[in-house]
Backbone as JSON, one array per atom type, in Angstrom:
{
  "sequence": "MATTRLIPLHAGKGRTEGTAIRDILDYSKNPEKTEKGALITSYACDHRTADAEFLLAKREYLDRTGRYRGKDDVIAYHMRQSFLPGEITPEAANRMGRELAQRFTHGNHAYIVATHTDKQHIHNHIIFHSVNLECDRKFRNFWGSTRALHRLSDTICIENGYSIVVDPKRHGQAYNKWLGDRAQRPHTLPSSSKRSKPMQPFGRQGRRCVSC",
  "N": [[0.85, -1.18, 0.0], [0.35, 2.38, -0.43], [0.97, 5.72, 0.62], [0.46, 9.18, 0.01], [1.75, 12.54, -0.54], [1.59, 15.98, -1.43], [3.67, 18.69, -1.89], [4.16, 22.07, -2.28], [7.05, 23.85, -3.37], [8.67, 26.63, -2.25], [10.74, 29.58, -2.43], [11.66, 31.79, -0.26], [11.96, 32.27, 3.38], [14.52, 33.3, 3.71], [15.96, 32.0, 1.75], [17.33, 31.59, -1.52], [16.0, 30.92, -4.84], [17.66, 29.1, -6.1], [19.05, 27.94, -3.93], [16.91, 26.77, -2.54], [15.87, 24.8, -4.34], [18.13, 23.27, -4.73], [18.63, 22.31, -2.15], [16.42, 20.57, -1.59], [16.72, 18.71, -3.64], [19.28, 17.69, -3.12], [18.83, 16.49, -0.64], [16.94, 14.53, -1.39], [18.45, 12.96, -3.17], [20.38, 11.79, -1.62], [23.08, 9.66, -1.23], [23.33, 7.76, 0.78], [20.79, 7.06, 1.33], [19.71, 6.14, -0.99], [20.86, 3.81, -1.94], [23.51, 4.33, -2.83], [22.93, 5.98, -4.98], [21.79, 4.34, -6.86], [19.08, 4.12, -6.95], [17.9, 6.3, -8.16], [16.11, 7.97, -10.58], [15.19, 9.74, -13.6], [13.33, 12.12, -15.6], [13.25, 13.85, -18.62], [15.34, 15.44, -17.81], [18.64, 15.6, -16.36], [19.43, 13.98, -13.47], [21.69, 14.66, -12.07], [22.27, 17.26, -12.64], [19.95, 18.6, -12.26], [19.08, 20.75, -10.67], [20.28, 23.07, -11.79], [19.2, 22.9, -14.37], [16.46, 23.15, -13.88], [16.38, 25.8, -12.96], [17.27, 27.19, -15.22], [15.21, 26.6, -17.02], [13.13, 27.87, -15.69], [13.96, 30.54, -15.96], [13.78, 30.83, -18.71], [11.04, 30.52, -19.02], [10.13, 32.87, -17.73], [11.21, 34.78, -19.45], [9.77, 34.24, -21.75], [7.07, 34.58, -21.04], [6.79, 36.66, -19.18], [5.6, 36.51, -16.75], [5.79, 37.07, -13.53], [5.84, 36.06, -10.26], [6.9, 36.69, -7.81], [7.91, 36.39, -4.34], [6.15, 34.41, -3.52], [6.1, 32.56, -5.48], [6.02, 29.29, -6.91], [8.57, 26.99, -7.13], [9.05, 24.29, -7.58], [7.49, 21.03, -7.18], [7.03, 18.76, -4.54], [6.58, 15.44, -4.17], [5.67, 12.89, -1.96], [5.78, 9.45, -1.46], [4.9, 6.65, 0.22], [5.43, 3.24, 1.21], [4.08, 0.18, 2.52], [6.01, -1.68, 4.85], [7.84, -4.46, 3.61], [6.2, -5.04, 1.46], [6.98, -4.3, -1.08], [9.66, -4.08, -3.45], [12.7, -2.09, -3.59], [13.34, -1.38, -6.25], [10.92, -1.82, -7.61], [9.35, 0.02, -6.27], [10.5, 2.4, -7.13], [9.82, 2.3, -9.84], [7.06, 2.51, -9.58], [6.9, 5.07, -8.54], [7.83, 6.55, -10.72], [5.82, 6.08, -12.58], [3.67, 7.25, -11.26], [4.48, 9.96, -11.19], [4.65, 10.48, -13.95], [2.03, 10.1, -14.89], [0.6, 11.89, -13.3], [1.62, 14.38, -14.0], [1.17, 14.27, -16.67], [3.3, 13.81, -18.35], [4.38, 16.27, -18.93], [6.21, 17.7, -17.47], [9.52, 18.01, -16.22], [11.17, 15.69, -14.04], [12.52, 14.11, -11.06], [12.95, 10.92, -9.5], [13.55, 9.62, -6.44], [14.27, 6.88, -4.57], [14.06, 5.96, -1.24], [15.66, 3.91, 1.13], [16.33, 3.88, 3.76], [14.68, 3.82, 5.92], [12.24, 1.84, 7.78], [10.05, 1.56, 6.17], [9.9, 1.61, 2.69], [10.21, 4.44, 0.62], [9.33, 7.05, -1.71], [10.78, 10.04, -2.99], [9.68, 12.5, -4.97], [10.45, 14.95, -7.21], [9.15, 17.44, -9.11], [9.36, 19.8, -11.77], [7.92, 23.04, -11.7], [7.5, 24.45, -14.03], [6.49, 23.77, -17.35], [7.57, 21.51, -20.06], [7.72, 22.95, -22.42], [8.21, 25.41, -21.54], [6.3, 27.47, -21.28], [4.12, 27.42, -19.71], [2.84, 26.83, -16.35], [2.57, 24.37, -13.76], [-0.6, 23.98, -12.39], [-1.61, 24.13, -9.2], [-4.23, 22.76, -8.34], [-7.43, 22.98, -6.62], [-7.92, 20.42, -4.36], [-5.88, 18.85, -5.3], [-4.09, 17.25, -3.86], [-5.74, 15.19, -2.97], [-6.45, 14.14, -5.45], [-3.95, 13.21, -6.28], [-3.51, 11.22, -4.37], [-5.59, 9.44, -5.02], [-4.83, 8.7, -7.61], [-2.42, 7.41, -7.06], [-3.41, 5.26, -5.59], [-4.87, 3.99, -7.62], [-2.78, 3.18, -9.34], [-1.43, 1.45, -7.63], [-3.37, -0.58, -7.32], [-3.6, -1.45, -9.98], [-1.14, -2.64, -10.26], [-1.18, -4.67, -8.47], [-0.91, -4.18, -5.71], [-1.76, -3.38, -2.29], [-3.9, -0.79, -0.89], [-3.97, 2.31, 0.98], [-6.44, 2.77, 3.3], [-7.03, 4.55, 5.32], [-4.75, 6.78, 6.09], [-4.11, 7.97, 8.53], [-4.71, 7.28, 11.75], [-6.71, 7.8, 14.61], [-5.3, 10.1, 15.42], [-2.64, 9.41, 15.22], [0.69, 9.76, 13.99], [1.59, 9.19, 10.58], [3.89, 7.6, 10.12], [4.16, 6.17, 12.52], [1.75, 4.76, 12.55], [2.15, 3.27, 10.25], [4.28, 1.68, 11.07], [3.01, 0.16, 13.06], [1.19, -1.24, 11.47], [2.94, -2.8, 10.05], [3.68, -4.75, 11.81], [1.6, -6.46, 11.91], [0.23, -9.51, 10.57], [0.22, -9.89, 7.04], [-0.86, -10.46, 3.7], [1.14, -10.83, 0.92], [0.95, -9.66, -2.47], [0.6, -11.85, -5.3], [3.37, -13.03, -7.3], [2.83, -12.89, -9.97], [1.01, -10.82, -10.19], [2.5, -8.7, -9.2], [4.45, -8.41, -11.05], [3.35, -7.23, -13.2], [3.6, -5.53, -16.22], [4.21, -2.04, -16.76], [2.61, 0.57, -18.62], [4.26, 2.02, -21.44], [6.03, 5.13, -21.04], [4.84, 8.27, -22.18], [5.84, 10.74, -24.63], [8.61, 10.76, -24.31], [10.78, 11.81, -25.72], [10.48, 14.55, -25.7], [11.51, 17.68, -24.53], [12.29, 20.59, -22.6], [13.91, 23.44, -24.07], [15.98, 24.3, -22.48], [16.57, 22.14, -20.96]],
  "CA": [[0.0, 0.0, 0.0], [1.13, 3.6, -0.5], [0.32, 6.97, 0.98], [1.09, 10.24, -0.78], [1.6, 13.92, -0.11], [2.06, 16.93, -2.42], [4.16, 19.86, -1.17], [4.75, 23.1, -3.14], [8.35, 24.31, -2.9], [8.89, 28.05, -2.44], [12.04, 30.07, -1.96], [11.31, 32.28, 1.06], [12.73, 31.93, 4.57], [15.91, 33.69, 3.51], [16.61, 31.17, 0.74], [17.13, 31.92, -2.93], [15.41, 29.82, -5.59], [18.71, 28.1, -6.32], [19.29, 27.22, -2.67], [15.74, 25.96, -2.2], [15.77, 23.61, -5.19], [19.31, 22.45, -4.48], [18.48, 21.65, -0.84], [15.5, 19.44, -1.66], [17.29, 17.7, -4.52], [20.4, 17.05, -2.42], [18.26, 15.58, 0.36], [16.31, 13.4, -2.06], [19.45, 12.14, -3.85], [21.37, 11.35, -0.64], [23.53, 8.31, -1.59], [23.14, 6.84, 1.91], [19.38, 6.69, 1.36], [19.3, 5.66, -2.32], [21.79, 2.75, -2.33], [24.61, 4.97, -3.57], [22.42, 6.59, -6.19], [21.23, 3.36, -7.79], [17.62, 4.21, -6.94], [17.51, 7.62, -8.64], [15.8, 8.02, -12.0], [14.73, 11.08, -13.96], [12.63, 12.27, -16.89], [13.42, 15.15, -19.27], [16.44, 16.16, -17.19], [19.67, 14.75, -15.77], [19.29, 14.21, -12.03], [22.93, 15.21, -11.53], [22.29, 18.7, -12.89], [18.54, 19.01, -12.31], [18.88, 22.07, -10.06], [20.63, 24.09, -12.79], [18.26, 22.79, -15.48], [15.19, 23.72, -13.42], [16.53, 27.25, -12.9], [17.34, 27.68, -16.6], [13.85, 26.51, -17.57], [12.34, 28.94, -15.06], [14.38, 31.79, -16.57], [13.21, 30.86, -20.06], [9.6, 30.74, -18.83], [9.94, 34.29, -17.43], [11.52, 35.53, -20.67], [8.71, 34.02, -22.74], [5.73, 34.98, -20.58], [6.81, 37.87, -18.35], [4.77, 36.29, -15.55], [6.64, 37.0, -12.34], [4.95, 35.98, -9.09], [7.56, 37.17, -6.6], [8.36, 35.44, -3.32], [5.21, 33.3, -3.34], [6.15, 31.7, -6.65], [6.38, 27.89, -6.66], [9.69, 26.58, -7.97], [8.87, 22.87, -7.92], [6.59, 20.32, -6.28], [7.64, 17.6, -3.89], [5.63, 14.38, -3.86], [6.19, 11.8, -1.15], [4.99, 8.23, -1.64], [5.44, 5.66, 1.16], [4.87, 1.9, 1.06], [4.08, -0.67, 3.7], [7.22, -2.52, 4.91], [7.76, -5.84, 3.17], [5.26, -5.26, 0.36], [7.5, -3.9, -2.38], [11.11, -3.96, -3.54], [13.11, -0.73, -3.92], [13.25, -1.16, -7.69], [9.5, -1.71, -7.96], [8.88, 1.29, -5.71], [10.96, 3.46, -8.03], [8.98, 2.25, -11.05], [5.75, 3.04, -9.22], [7.06, 6.51, -8.42], [7.93, 7.12, -12.06], [4.5, 6.05, -13.21], [2.86, 8.25, -10.59], [4.9, 11.28, -11.67], [4.34, 10.59, -15.37], [0.59, 10.23, -15.09], [0.1, 13.08, -12.61], [2.03, 15.56, -14.78], [0.89, 13.98, -18.09], [4.55, 13.85, -19.1], [4.64, 17.65, -19.34], [7.15, 18.35, -16.56], [10.71, 17.25, -15.85], [11.14, 15.26, -12.64], [13.39, 13.03, -10.61], [12.37, 10.01, -8.51], [14.59, 9.06, -5.57], [13.69, 5.9, -3.64], [14.84, 5.86, -0.01], [15.57, 2.61, 1.82], [16.95, 4.02, 5.08], [13.65, 3.62, 6.94], [11.59, 0.53, 7.72], [9.18, 1.58, 4.99], [10.47, 2.19, 1.47], [9.42, 5.59, 0.19], [9.84, 7.84, -2.84], [10.73, 11.49, -3.04], [9.53, 12.86, -6.38], [10.52, 16.39, -7.38], [8.9, 17.81, -10.5], [9.49, 21.23, -12.03], [6.63, 23.72, -11.85], [7.4, 24.9, -15.42], [6.35, 22.64, -18.28], [8.71, 21.27, -20.93], [7.77, 23.99, -23.45], [8.58, 26.65, -20.83], [5.32, 28.52, -21.51], [3.05, 27.28, -18.71], [3.26, 26.26, -15.07], [1.61, 23.44, -13.17], [-1.58, 24.64, -11.54], [-1.92, 23.34, -8.01], [-5.68, 22.95, -8.27], [-8.12, 22.61, -5.38], [-8.1, 18.97, -4.3], [-4.8, 18.15, -6.01], [-3.54, 16.2, -2.99], [-6.68, 14.06, -3.03], [-6.31, 13.54, -6.79], [-2.69, 12.47, -6.28], [-3.72, 10.01, -3.58], [-6.43, 8.51, -5.79], [-4.03, 8.18, -8.71], [-1.49, 6.44, -6.47], [-4.22, 4.08, -5.28], [-5.17, 3.33, -8.89], [-1.56, 2.53, -9.82], [-1.19, 0.31, -6.74], [-4.32, -1.64, -7.66], [-3.23, -1.97, -11.3], [0.08, -3.43, -10.14], [-1.38, -5.75, -7.51], [-0.57, -3.82, -4.34], [-2.88, -2.9, -1.49], [-3.98, 0.67, -0.78], [-4.24, 2.84, 2.31], [-7.82, 3.21, 3.47], [-6.97, 5.73, 6.19], [-3.35, 6.89, 6.44], [-3.89, 8.54, 9.86], [-5.73, 6.71, 12.64], [-6.75, 8.24, 15.99], [-4.3, 11.11, 15.69], [-1.28, 8.9, 15.1], [1.46, 10.13, 12.81], [1.54, 8.09, 9.63], [5.04, 6.7, 10.29], [3.88, 5.27, 13.64], [0.69, 3.86, 12.1], [2.75, 2.37, 9.29], [5.04, 0.69, 11.83], [2.05, -0.76, 13.69], [0.65, -2.12, 10.45], [3.99, -3.72, 9.62], [3.79, -5.84, 12.77], [0.46, -7.36, 11.72], [0.41, -10.38, 9.41], [-0.5, -9.48, 5.84], [-0.56, -11.29, 2.55], [1.72, -10.11, -0.21], [0.36, -10.03, -3.76], [1.33, -12.89, -6.01], [4.41, -12.5, -8.17], [2.27, -12.61, -11.29], [0.42, -9.5, -10.14], [3.52, -7.71, -8.94], [5.32, -8.24, -12.21], [2.58, -6.69, -14.31], [4.36, -4.44, -16.84], [3.54, -0.77, -16.85], [2.55, 1.1, -19.97], [5.4, 2.9, -21.74], [5.8, 6.53, -20.79], [4.7, 9.03, -23.4], [6.57, 11.95, -24.87], [9.96, 10.64, -23.75], [11.78, 12.6, -26.41], [10.21, 15.97, -25.65], [12.08, 18.32, -23.39], [12.46, 22.02, -22.73], [15.15, 23.81, -24.72], [17.03, 24.47, -21.5], [16.76, 20.93, -20.15]],
  "C": [[0.89, 1.23, 0.0], [0.31, 4.78, -0.01], [1.11, 8.09, 0.31], [0.87, 11.61, -0.15], [2.2, 14.82, -1.19], [2.42, 18.23, -1.72], [4.74, 20.87, -2.17], [6.06, 23.59, -2.53], [8.53, 25.78, -3.28], [10.33, 28.39, -2.06], [11.82, 30.5, -0.51], [12.28, 31.88, 2.16], [14.22, 32.2, 4.39], [16.66, 32.88, 2.48], [16.35, 31.73, -0.65], [16.46, 30.73, -3.6], [16.43, 28.7, -5.77], [18.98, 27.27, -5.09], [18.15, 26.29, -2.34], [15.67, 24.68, -3.03], [16.96, 22.69, -4.96], [19.18, 21.67, -3.17], [17.58, 20.42, -0.93], [16.03, 18.34, -2.56], [18.43, 16.96, -3.83], [19.88, 16.08, -1.36], [17.69, 14.34, -0.32], [17.34, 12.44, -2.65], [20.54, 11.61, -2.91], [21.8, 9.9, -0.93], [23.34, 7.29, -0.47], [21.69, 6.35, 1.99], [18.92, 6.01, 0.08], [20.22, 4.56, -2.85], [22.85, 3.28, -3.31], [24.16, 5.52, -4.93], [21.79, 5.64, -7.18], [19.72, 3.48, -7.92], [17.15, 5.62, -7.3], [17.27, 7.54, -10.14], [15.24, 9.41, -12.32], [14.05, 11.05, -15.33], [12.82, 13.7, -17.37], [14.45, 16.03, -18.58], [17.46, 15.13, -16.72], [19.66, 15.01, -14.27], [20.54, 14.82, -11.42], [23.0, 16.72, -11.68], [20.88, 19.29, -12.9], [18.33, 20.4, -11.72], [19.17, 23.19, -11.07], [19.63, 24.07, -13.95], [16.91, 23.39, -15.1], [15.26, 25.25, -13.42], [16.59, 27.86, -14.3], [15.96, 27.67, -17.26], [12.96, 27.6, -16.98], [12.68, 30.29, -15.68], [13.79, 31.93, -17.98], [11.71, 31.12, -20.0], [9.33, 32.23, -18.58], [10.2, 35.15, -18.67], [10.38, 35.42, -21.68], [7.39, 34.66, -22.32], [5.7, 36.3, -19.82], [6.0, 37.73, -17.08], [5.67, 36.07, -14.33], [5.76, 37.07, -11.1], [5.61, 36.48, -7.81], [7.87, 36.04, -5.63], [7.43, 34.24, -3.13], [5.22, 32.33, -4.51], [6.6, 30.29, -6.27], [7.45, 27.47, -7.65], [9.48, 25.16, -8.49], [7.86, 22.29, -6.95], [7.27, 19.05, -5.8], [6.53, 16.6, -3.56], [6.33, 13.32, -3.0], [5.22, 10.61, -1.26], [5.63, 7.13, -0.79], [4.7, 4.34, 1.04], [4.98, 1.12, 2.36], [5.33, -1.55, 3.71], [6.95, -3.94, 4.44], [6.88, -6.07, 1.96], [5.85, -5.01, -1.01], [9.02, -3.84, -2.33], [11.48, -2.51, -3.87], [12.97, -0.42, -5.41], [11.81, -1.0, -8.15], [8.93, -0.39, -7.45], [9.29, 2.45, -6.61], [10.13, 3.48, -9.31], [7.59, 2.82, -10.77], [5.8, 4.56, -9.1], [7.13, 7.19, -9.77], [6.57, 7.15, -12.74], [3.58, 7.09, -12.58], [3.19, 9.65, -11.11], [4.48, 11.49, -13.12], [2.85, 10.84, -15.6], [0.03, 11.49, -14.43], [0.43, 14.34, -13.39], [1.72, 15.42, -16.27], [2.15, 14.06, -18.95], [4.96, 15.24, -19.55], [5.68, 18.37, -18.49], [8.33, 17.43, -16.28], [10.63, 16.86, -14.38], [12.26, 14.27, -12.35], [12.62, 12.2, -9.59], [13.53, 9.4, -7.73], [13.92, 8.15, -4.55], [14.6, 5.73, -2.45], [14.59, 4.52, 0.68], [16.14, 2.68, 3.23], [15.97, 3.85, 6.22], [13.05, 2.22, 6.8], [10.68, 0.44, 6.5], [9.91, 2.24, 3.83], [9.59, 3.35, 1.04], [10.13, 6.35, -0.92], [9.76, 9.32, -2.53], [10.74, 11.85, -4.53], [9.51, 14.39, -6.47], [10.24, 16.71, -8.84], [8.86, 19.33, -10.64], [8.11, 21.85, -12.23], [6.41, 24.18, -13.29], [7.33, 23.69, -16.35], [7.54, 22.55, -19.24], [8.84, 22.32, -22.03], [8.13, 25.35, -22.85], [7.6, 27.8, -21.1], [4.13, 28.44, -20.55], [3.63, 26.71, -17.43], [2.17, 25.31, -14.58], [0.68, 24.22, -12.26], [-1.95, 23.71, -10.39], [-3.4, 23.53, -7.67], [-6.24, 22.51, -6.92], [-8.38, 21.1, -5.39], [-7.0, 18.19, -4.98], [-4.19, 17.03, -5.16], [-4.43, 14.97, -3.0], [-6.58, 13.35, -4.38], [-5.04, 12.71, -6.88], [-2.85, 11.16, -5.51], [-4.54, 8.98, -4.35], [-5.66, 7.9, -6.96], [-3.04, 7.14, -8.2], [-2.21, 5.15, -6.13], [-4.5, 3.28, -6.55], [-3.96, 2.56, -9.4], [-1.22, 1.33, -8.95], [-2.09, -0.87, -7.11], [-3.95, -2.27, -9.0], [-2.01, -2.88, -11.24], [0.01, -4.47, -9.03], [-0.99, -5.46, -6.08], [-1.8, -3.31, -3.61], [-2.84, -1.38, -1.4], [-4.27, 1.07, 0.66], [-5.68, 3.32, 2.36], [-7.87, 4.49, 4.29], [-5.53, 5.88, 6.67], [-3.08, 7.49, 7.81], [-5.03, 8.09, 10.77], [-5.58, 7.3, 14.04], [-5.63, 9.2, 16.34], [-2.86, 10.63, 15.59], [-0.6, 9.49, 13.87], [1.51, 8.93, 11.89], [2.69, 7.11, 9.83], [4.79, 5.71, 11.42], [2.8, 4.27, 13.24], [1.25, 2.82, 11.14], [3.54, 1.27, 10.0], [4.13, -0.31, 12.52], [1.49, -1.73, 12.68], [1.66, -3.18, 10.04], [4.1, -4.92, 10.54], [2.63, -6.83, 12.65], [0.72, -8.27, 10.53], [-0.38, -9.86, 8.23], [-0.01, -10.32, 4.68], [-0.02, -10.44, 1.43], [1.04, -10.54, -1.49], [1.22, -11.06, -4.45], [2.33, -12.27, -6.96], [3.87, -12.16, -9.55], [1.63, -11.23, -11.32], [1.48, -8.43, -10.01], [4.4, -7.47, -10.15], [4.59, -7.68, -13.42], [3.31, -5.51, -14.92], [3.53, -3.17, -16.9], [3.55, -0.3, -18.29], [3.74, 2.01, -20.22], [5.04, 4.35, -21.49], [5.71, 7.27, -22.12], [5.62, 10.23, -23.45], [7.97, 11.91, -24.3], [10.94, 11.58, -24.41], [11.58, 14.1, -26.29], [10.82, 16.57, -24.39], [12.2, 19.83, -23.66], [13.82, 22.32, -23.35], [16.28, 23.87, -23.72], [17.31, 23.22, -20.7], [17.73, 19.98, -20.81]]
}
């Protein structure tokens, strides 16, 4: 099962845009959490230089549109996707994260997926750029987007034979504690035939922003 969260990333708090995006990317790509970088994948950018590519795309967007939002502008979005301990392999979790990012953004935004294995529960950190690949529009964080993300994650879990979270927060417990309690209960893993179900190929693989 998986639970999800969508977090807009702003500069603010004395940070520049460059510092803000670099900080979240550096945390997500931590080699101690991603099996020395083996569990990092990306789309329409190189994860090693994603911070610079995101900033260049943002600059091109401003040059093309002239739309400047100031300090409240969103640089990128951070999606977190956590799985029940013992239900999924790190590699499968990364594939699930890629499919979630691809379908949520419709393949219109560059992103990286970093799968962390340093906790009892495997989890993904997905960072996608707020500016689209054509550098002429930005992702609109619509009302109910977090719920839509959760439903999409549930759909992908079901399609790939994994269970879903019915209620990620019980009786005021933090999700990590609830997740640990669930891990101690016996549960049945999906059959290998279900877990190995191939995902549909990602669309628009060759399209990227001029600056990416």
